[in-house]
Short mmCIF file of C-alpha atoms in Angstrom, two decimals:
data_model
loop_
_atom_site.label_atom_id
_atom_site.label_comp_id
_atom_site.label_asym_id
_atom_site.label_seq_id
_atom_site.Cartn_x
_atom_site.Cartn_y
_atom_site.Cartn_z
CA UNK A 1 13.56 -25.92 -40.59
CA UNK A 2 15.97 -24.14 -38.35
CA UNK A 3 15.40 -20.15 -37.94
CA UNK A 4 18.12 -17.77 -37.65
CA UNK A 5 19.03 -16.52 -34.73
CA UNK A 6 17.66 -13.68 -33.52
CA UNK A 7 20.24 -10.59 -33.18
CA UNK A 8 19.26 -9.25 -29.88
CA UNK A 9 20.68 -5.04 -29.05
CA UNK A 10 21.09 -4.95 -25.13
CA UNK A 11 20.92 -1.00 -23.71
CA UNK A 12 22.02 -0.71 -20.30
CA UNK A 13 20.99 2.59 -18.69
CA UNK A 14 22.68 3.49 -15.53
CA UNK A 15 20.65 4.09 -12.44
CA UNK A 16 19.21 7.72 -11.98
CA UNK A 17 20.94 9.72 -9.09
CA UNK A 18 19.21 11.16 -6.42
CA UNK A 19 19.02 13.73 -4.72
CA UNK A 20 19.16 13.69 -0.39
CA UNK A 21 19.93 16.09 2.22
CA UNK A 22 22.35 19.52 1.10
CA UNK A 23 22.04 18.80 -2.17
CA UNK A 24 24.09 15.22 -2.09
CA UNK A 25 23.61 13.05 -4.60
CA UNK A 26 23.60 8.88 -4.09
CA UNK A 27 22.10 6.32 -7.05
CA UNK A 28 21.71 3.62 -3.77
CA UNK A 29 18.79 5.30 -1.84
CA UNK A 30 19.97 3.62 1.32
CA UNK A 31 23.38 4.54 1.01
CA UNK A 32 22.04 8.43 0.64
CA UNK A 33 19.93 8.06 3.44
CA UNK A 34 22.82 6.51 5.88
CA UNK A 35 25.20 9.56 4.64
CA UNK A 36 23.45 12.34 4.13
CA UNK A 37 19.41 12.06 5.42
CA UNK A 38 16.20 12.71 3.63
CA UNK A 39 16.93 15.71 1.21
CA UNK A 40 13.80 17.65 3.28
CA UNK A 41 14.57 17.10 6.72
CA UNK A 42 14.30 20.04 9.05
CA UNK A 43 16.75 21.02 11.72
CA UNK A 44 14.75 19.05 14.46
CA UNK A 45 14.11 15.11 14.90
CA UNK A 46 10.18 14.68 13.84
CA UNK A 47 8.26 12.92 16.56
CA UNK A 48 5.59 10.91 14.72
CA UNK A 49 2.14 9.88 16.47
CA UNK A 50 1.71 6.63 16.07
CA UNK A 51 -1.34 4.35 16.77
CA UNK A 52 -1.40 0.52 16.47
CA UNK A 53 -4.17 -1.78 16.48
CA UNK A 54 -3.63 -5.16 17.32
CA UNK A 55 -4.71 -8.40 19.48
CA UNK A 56 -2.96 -8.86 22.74
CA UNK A 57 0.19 -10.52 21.18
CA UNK A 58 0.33 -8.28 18.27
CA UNK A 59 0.43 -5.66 20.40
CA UNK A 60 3.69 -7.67 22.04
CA UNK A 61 5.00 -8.09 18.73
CA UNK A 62 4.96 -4.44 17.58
CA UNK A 63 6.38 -3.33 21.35
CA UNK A 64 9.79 -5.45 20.66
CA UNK A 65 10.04 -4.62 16.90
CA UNK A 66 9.53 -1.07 17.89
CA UNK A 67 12.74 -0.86 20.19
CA UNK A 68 14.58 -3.30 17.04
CA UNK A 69 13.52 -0.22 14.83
CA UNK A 70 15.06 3.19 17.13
CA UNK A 71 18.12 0.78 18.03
CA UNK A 72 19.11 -0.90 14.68
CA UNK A 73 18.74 -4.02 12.90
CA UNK A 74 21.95 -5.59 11.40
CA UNK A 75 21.96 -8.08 8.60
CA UNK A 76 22.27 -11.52 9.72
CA UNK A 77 25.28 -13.44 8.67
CA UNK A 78 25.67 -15.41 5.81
CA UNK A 79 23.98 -18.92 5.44
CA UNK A 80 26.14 -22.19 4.76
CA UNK A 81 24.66 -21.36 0.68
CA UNK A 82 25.20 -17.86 0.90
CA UNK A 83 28.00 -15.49 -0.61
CA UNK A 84 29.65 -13.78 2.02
CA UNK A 85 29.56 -10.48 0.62
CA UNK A 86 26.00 -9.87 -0.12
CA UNK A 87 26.06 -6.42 -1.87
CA UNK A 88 22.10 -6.30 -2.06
CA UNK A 89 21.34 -6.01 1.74
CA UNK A 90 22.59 -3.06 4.19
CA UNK A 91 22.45 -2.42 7.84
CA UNK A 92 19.34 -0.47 9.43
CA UNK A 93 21.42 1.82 11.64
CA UNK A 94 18.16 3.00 13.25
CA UNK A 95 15.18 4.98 12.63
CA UNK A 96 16.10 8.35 13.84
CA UNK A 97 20.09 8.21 12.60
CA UNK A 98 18.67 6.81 8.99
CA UNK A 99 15.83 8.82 8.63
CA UNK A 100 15.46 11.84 11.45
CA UNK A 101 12.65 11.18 12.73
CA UNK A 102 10.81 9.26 16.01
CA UNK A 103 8.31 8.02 18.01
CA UNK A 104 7.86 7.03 21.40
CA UNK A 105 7.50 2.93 21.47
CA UNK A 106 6.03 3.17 25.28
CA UNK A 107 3.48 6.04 24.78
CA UNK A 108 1.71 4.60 21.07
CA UNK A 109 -2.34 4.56 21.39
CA UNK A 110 -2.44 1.21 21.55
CA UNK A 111 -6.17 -0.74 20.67
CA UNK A 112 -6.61 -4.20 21.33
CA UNK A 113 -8.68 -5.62 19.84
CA UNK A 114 -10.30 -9.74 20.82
CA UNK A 115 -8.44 -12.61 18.99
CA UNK A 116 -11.24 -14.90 19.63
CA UNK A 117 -14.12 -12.36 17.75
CA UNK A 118 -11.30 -12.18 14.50
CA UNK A 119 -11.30 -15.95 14.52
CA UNK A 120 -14.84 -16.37 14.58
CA UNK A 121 -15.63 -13.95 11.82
CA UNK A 122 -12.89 -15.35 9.77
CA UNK A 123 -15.07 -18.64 9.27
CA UNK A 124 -18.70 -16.73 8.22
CA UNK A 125 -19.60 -19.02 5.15
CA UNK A 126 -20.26 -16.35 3.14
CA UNK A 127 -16.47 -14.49 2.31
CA UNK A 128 -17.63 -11.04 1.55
CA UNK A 129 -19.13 -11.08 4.59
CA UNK A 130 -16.24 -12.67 6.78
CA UNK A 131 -13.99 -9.95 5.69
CA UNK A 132 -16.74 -7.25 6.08
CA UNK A 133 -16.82 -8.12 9.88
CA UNK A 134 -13.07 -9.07 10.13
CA UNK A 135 -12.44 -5.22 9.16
CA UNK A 136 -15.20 -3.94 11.28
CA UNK A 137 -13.67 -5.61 14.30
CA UNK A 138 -10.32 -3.58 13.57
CA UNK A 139 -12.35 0.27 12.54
CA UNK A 140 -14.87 0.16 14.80
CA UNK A 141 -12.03 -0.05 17.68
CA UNK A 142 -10.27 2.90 15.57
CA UNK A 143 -13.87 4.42 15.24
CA UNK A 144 -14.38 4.61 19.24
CA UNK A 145 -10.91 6.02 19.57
CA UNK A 146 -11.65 8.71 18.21
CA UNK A 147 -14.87 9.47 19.61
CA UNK A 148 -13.06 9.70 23.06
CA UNK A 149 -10.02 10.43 22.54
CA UNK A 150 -8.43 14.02 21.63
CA UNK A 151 -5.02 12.94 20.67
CA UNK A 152 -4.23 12.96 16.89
CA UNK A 153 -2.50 9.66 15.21
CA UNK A 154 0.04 10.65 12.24
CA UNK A 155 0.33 7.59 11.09
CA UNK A 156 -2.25 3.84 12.07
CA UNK A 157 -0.44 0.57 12.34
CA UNK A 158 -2.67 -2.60 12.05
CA UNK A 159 -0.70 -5.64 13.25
CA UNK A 160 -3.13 -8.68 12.09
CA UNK A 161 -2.72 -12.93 12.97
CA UNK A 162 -2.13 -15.04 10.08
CA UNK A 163 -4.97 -16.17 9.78
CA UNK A 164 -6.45 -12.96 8.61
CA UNK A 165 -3.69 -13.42 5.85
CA UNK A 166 -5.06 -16.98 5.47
CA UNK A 167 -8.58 -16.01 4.97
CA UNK A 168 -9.13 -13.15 4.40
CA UNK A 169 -7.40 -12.43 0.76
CA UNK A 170 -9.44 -13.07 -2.67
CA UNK A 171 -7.42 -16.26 -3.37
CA UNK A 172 -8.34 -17.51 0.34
CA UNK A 173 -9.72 -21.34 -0.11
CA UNK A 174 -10.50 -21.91 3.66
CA UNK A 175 -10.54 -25.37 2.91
CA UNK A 176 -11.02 -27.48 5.45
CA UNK A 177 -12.59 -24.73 7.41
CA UNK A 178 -15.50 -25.27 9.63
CA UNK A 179 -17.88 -21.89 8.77
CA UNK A 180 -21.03 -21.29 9.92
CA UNK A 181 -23.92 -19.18 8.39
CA UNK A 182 -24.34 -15.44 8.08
CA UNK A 183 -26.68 -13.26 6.81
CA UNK A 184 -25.63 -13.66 3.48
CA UNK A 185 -25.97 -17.14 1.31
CA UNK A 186 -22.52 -18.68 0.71
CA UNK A 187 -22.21 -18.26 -3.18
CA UNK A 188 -23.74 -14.28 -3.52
CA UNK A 189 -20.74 -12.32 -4.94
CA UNK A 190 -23.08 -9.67 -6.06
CA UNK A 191 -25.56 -7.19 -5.03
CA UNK A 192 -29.37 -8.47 -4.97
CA UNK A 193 -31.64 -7.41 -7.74
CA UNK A 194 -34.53 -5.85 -5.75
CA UNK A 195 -36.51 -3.42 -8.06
CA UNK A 196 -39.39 -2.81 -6.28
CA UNK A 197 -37.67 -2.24 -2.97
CA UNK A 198 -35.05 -0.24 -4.05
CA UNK A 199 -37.70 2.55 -5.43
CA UNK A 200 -38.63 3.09 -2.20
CA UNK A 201 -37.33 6.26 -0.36
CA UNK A 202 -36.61 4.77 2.75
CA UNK A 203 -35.33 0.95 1.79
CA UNK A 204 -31.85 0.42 3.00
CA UNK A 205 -29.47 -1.23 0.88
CA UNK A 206 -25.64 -0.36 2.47
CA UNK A 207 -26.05 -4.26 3.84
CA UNK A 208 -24.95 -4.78 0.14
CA UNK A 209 -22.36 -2.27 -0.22
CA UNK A 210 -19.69 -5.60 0.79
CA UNK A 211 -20.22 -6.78 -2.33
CA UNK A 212 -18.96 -3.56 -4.44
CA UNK A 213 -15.46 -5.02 -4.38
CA UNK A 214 -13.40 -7.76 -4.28
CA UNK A 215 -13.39 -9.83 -0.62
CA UNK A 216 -9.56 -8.23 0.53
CA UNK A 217 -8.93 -7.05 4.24
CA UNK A 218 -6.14 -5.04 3.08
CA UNK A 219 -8.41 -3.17 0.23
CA UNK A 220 -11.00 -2.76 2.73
CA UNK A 221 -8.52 -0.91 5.32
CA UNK A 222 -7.38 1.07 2.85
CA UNK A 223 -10.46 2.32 1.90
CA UNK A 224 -11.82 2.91 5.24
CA UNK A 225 -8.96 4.77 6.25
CA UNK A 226 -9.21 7.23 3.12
CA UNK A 227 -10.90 9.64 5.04
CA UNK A 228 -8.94 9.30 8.51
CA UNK A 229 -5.42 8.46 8.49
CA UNK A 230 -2.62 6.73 6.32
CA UNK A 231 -2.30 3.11 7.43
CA UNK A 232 -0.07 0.35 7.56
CA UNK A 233 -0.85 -3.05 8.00
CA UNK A 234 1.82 -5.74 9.12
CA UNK A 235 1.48 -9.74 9.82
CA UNK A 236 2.58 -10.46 13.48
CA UNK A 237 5.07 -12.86 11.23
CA UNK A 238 6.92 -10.12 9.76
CA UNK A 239 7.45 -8.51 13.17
CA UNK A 240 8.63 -11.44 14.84
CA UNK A 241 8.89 -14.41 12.53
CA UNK A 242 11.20 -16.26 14.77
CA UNK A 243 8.21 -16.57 17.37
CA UNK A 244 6.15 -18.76 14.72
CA UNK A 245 7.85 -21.92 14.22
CA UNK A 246 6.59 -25.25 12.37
CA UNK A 247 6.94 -28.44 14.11
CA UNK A 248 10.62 -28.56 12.45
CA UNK A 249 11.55 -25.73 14.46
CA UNK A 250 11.96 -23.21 11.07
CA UNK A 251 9.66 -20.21 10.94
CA UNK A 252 5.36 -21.01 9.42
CA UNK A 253 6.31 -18.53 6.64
CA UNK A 254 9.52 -17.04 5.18
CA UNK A 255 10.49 -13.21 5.51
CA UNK A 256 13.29 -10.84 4.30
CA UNK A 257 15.95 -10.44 6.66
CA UNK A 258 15.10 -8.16 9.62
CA UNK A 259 17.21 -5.39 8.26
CA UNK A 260 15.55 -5.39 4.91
CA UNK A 261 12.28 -5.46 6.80
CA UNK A 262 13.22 -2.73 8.90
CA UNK A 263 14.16 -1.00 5.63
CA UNK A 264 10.89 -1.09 4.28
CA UNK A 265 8.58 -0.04 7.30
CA UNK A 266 10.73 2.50 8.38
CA UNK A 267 10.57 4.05 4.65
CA UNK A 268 6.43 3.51 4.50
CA UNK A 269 6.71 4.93 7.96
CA UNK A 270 8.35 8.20 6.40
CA UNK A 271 6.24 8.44 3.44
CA UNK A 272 3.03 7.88 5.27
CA UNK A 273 4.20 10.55 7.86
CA UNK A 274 6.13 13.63 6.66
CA UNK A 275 5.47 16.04 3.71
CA UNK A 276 8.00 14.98 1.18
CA UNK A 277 9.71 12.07 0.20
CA UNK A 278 13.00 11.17 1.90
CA UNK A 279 14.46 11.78 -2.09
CA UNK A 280 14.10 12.74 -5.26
CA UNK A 281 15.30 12.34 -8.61
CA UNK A 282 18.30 14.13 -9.27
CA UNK A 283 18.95 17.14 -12.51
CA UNK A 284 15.46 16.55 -14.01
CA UNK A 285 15.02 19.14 -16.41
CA UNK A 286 12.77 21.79 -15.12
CA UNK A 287 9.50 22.55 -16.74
CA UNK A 288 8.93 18.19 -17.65
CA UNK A 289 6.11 16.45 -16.30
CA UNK A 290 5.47 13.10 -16.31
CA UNK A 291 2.11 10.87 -15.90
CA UNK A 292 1.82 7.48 -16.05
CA UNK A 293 -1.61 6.14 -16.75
CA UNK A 294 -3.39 2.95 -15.13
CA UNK A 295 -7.08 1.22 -15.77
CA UNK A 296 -8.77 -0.73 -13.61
CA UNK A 297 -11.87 -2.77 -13.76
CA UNK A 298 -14.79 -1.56 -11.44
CA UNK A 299 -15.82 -4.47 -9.48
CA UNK A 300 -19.36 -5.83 -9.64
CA UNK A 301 -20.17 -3.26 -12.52
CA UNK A 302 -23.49 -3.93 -14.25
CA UNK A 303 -22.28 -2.04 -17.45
CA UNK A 304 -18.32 -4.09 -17.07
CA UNK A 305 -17.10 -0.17 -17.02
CA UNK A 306 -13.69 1.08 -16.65
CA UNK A 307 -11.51 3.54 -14.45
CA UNK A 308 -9.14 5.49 -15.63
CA UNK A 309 -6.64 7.14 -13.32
CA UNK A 310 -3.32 8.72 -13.81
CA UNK A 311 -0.24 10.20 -11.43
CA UNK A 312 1.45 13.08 -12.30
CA UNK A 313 5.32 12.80 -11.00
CA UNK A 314 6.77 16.31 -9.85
CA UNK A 315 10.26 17.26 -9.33
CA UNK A 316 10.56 16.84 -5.47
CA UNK A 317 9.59 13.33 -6.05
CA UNK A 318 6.28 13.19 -4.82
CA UNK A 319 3.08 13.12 -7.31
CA UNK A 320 -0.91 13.74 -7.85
CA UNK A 321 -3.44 11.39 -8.71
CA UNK A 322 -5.67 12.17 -10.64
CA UNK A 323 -8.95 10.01 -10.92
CA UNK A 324 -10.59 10.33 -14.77
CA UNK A 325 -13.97 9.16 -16.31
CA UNK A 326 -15.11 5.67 -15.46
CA UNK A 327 -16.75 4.03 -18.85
CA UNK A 328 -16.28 1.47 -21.20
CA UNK A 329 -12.32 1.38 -22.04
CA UNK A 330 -11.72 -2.14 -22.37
CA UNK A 331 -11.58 -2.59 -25.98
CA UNK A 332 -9.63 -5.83 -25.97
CA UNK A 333 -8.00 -8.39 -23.47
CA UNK A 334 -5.06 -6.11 -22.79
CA UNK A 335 -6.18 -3.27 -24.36
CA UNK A 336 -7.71 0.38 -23.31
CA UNK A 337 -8.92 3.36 -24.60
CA UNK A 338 -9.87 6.78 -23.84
CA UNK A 339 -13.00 8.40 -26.28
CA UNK A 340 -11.54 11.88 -27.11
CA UNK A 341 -13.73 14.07 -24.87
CA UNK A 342 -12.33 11.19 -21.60
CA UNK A 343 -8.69 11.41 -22.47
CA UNK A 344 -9.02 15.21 -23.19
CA UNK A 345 -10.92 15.90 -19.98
CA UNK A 346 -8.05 14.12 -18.55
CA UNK A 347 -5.31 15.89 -19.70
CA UNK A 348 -6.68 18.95 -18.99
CA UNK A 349 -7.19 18.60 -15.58
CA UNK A 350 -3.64 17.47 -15.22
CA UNK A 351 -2.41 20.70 -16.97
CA UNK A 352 -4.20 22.98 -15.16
CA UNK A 353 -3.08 21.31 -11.55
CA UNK A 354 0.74 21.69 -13.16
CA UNK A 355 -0.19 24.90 -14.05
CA UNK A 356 -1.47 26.04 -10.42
CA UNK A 357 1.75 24.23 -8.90
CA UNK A 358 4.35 25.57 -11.02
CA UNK A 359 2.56 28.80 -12.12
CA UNK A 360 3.07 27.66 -16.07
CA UNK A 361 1.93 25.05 -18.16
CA UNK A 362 4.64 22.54 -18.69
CA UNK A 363 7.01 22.84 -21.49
CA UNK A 364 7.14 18.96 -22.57
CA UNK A 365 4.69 15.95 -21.19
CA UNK A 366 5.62 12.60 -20.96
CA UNK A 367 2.98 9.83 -20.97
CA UNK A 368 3.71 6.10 -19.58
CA UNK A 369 0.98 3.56 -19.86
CA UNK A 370 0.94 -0.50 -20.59
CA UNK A 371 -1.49 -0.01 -24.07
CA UNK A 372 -1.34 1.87 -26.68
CA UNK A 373 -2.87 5.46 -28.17
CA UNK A 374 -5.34 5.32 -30.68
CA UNK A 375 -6.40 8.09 -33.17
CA UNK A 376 -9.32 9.53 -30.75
CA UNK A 377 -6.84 9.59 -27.61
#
């Protein structure tokens, strides 16, 4: 039996313009950037404080990719299977002419911290645990820093070995590996049930808080730094990947070019260290707010509960987040959903921040989300 074909409509919907420095407008952020500058900068070059965490060779790394970053990084010539004019990549004309703003590569807080103690805790049997005292290794140094140390940090940089990549990650295998024992047994992936301990006043249980989420050195950065600092954590690879060859002589894992990659961090760099974005979206129609919705599973939860979040996008291109009800959403495979009181809780909460920004309600909401609305919602 032969089906007709199906009659497909293709809508092609031109890239947004956006908005950069005097009131220029660019659709290629980089090319807006290069031109004009981010659309908040001030009349002076920002000097950002920057401190970076690293082992001895990391620290190397970040010194050399540093000076790459203030100089310029140009996009390396075509390959033998390459098309000479390669319209997706752009040259990094440097951090300060790109983006205006700074920081001083020779006078970064630089902690070191020991190779050797990241190896060894890499290979504790148990992985929860492994990645527990991989990230310890990295905030406790951070932790004593600022203990004794008066100088603020805008922005942390954690430079880590690959084989905190290799291990460390929820997919990690470490097969082949030779671990040894830790407190914890090698299969526990949960909290212990211990009733008649945990009704005592006194009974310590924060050994078990490793297992409230998923075994992820990133995540557990992240999280860590919350209350601290904005982070960014880089693979001595990525900094120089030309330093880690194979026995072929080509590089243990592939990158972007180095202007792409210089692309990149310099723009996290930005975000994670000046007020507003380095754009934003061009003619949006004032009085429109847009959220886009997201749910994600608690790990480890005894009741298989739900968060809820959602981001409010604002005109000058930055946005809230907004954390709602945790509870039982999942209602199918792919699907979620809000009880009334949750998604009206919600909503209200996002109004009323509008509302205190703008000094009105907003005349139209828009609402983005992978599932669908039910009656209730």
């Amino acid at each position: 039996m032969r089906f007709r074909d199906p009659s497909l409509v293709v809508e092609h919907f031109d890239e947004p313009k956006l908005e950069f420095q005097f009131g220029q407008q660019s659709r290629d952020p980089k090319d807006g950037l290069f031109l004009y500058g981010p659309h908040a900068a001030g009349q002076k070059i920002s000097e950002v404080r920057v401190g970076v965490v690293g082992t001895q060779s990391g620290i190397k790394h970040f010194r050399g990719w540093s000076k790459r970053l203030l100089q310029g990084v140009s996009v390396p010539p075509p390959g033998p299977t390459e098309k000479k004019d390669r319209l997706h990549l752009t040259d990094f004309a440097g951090l300060q002419e790109t983006f205006g703003i700074t920081f001083d590569a020779e006078a970064c807080s630089e902690l070191i911290v020991d190779l050797e103690f990241i190896d060894r805790a890499t290979k504790i049997e148990n992985k929860y645990e492994a990645v527990d005292t991989v990230a310890r290794i990295y905030t406790d140094r951070v932790r004593r820093f600022l203990r004794n140390d008066e100088r603020s940090i805008d922005v942390w940089i954690f430079i880590v070995p690959e084989i905190v990549y290799d291990r460390c990650r929820p997919e990690s295998k470490r097969t082949g590996l030779a671990v040894t024992s830790g407190r914890a047994s090698k299969k526990q992936k949960a909290r212990a049930s211990m009733p008649l301990f945990e009704a005592l006043p006194d009974f310590d249980t924060s050994a078990e808080d490793i297992f409230d989420d998923v075994p992820d050195f990133r995540r557990r950065i992240k999280a860590e730094f919350l209350s601290i600092g904005p982070t960014q954590i880089l693979l001595e690879t990525t900094l120089d990947s030309d330093a880690f060859l194979n026995s072929a002589g080509y590089p243990t894992r592939k990158t972007q070019d180095a202007a792409t990659v210089a692309w990149n961090l310099a723009t996290g760099l930005y975000y994670k260290s000046q007020p507003k974005p380095p754009w934003r979206l061009s003619d949006i129609r004032p009085g429109v707010c847009y959220i886009g919705m997201v749910y994600k599973k608690l790990p480890n939860n005894r009741d298989n509960h739900v968060c809820c979040a959602a981001q409010m996008f604002l005109t000058e291109g930055d946005g809230v987040v907004f954390r709602g009800a945790n509870g039982p959403w999942k209602t199918d495979e792919y699907e979620y959903h809000l009880s009334a009181k949750a998604a009206e809780d919600l909503l209200a909460t996002v109004i009323d921040t509008y509302t205190d920004m703008h000094g009105s309600p907003p005349k139209e909401l828009f609402i983005h989300g992978q599932t669908s609305f039910n009656d209730a919602e």
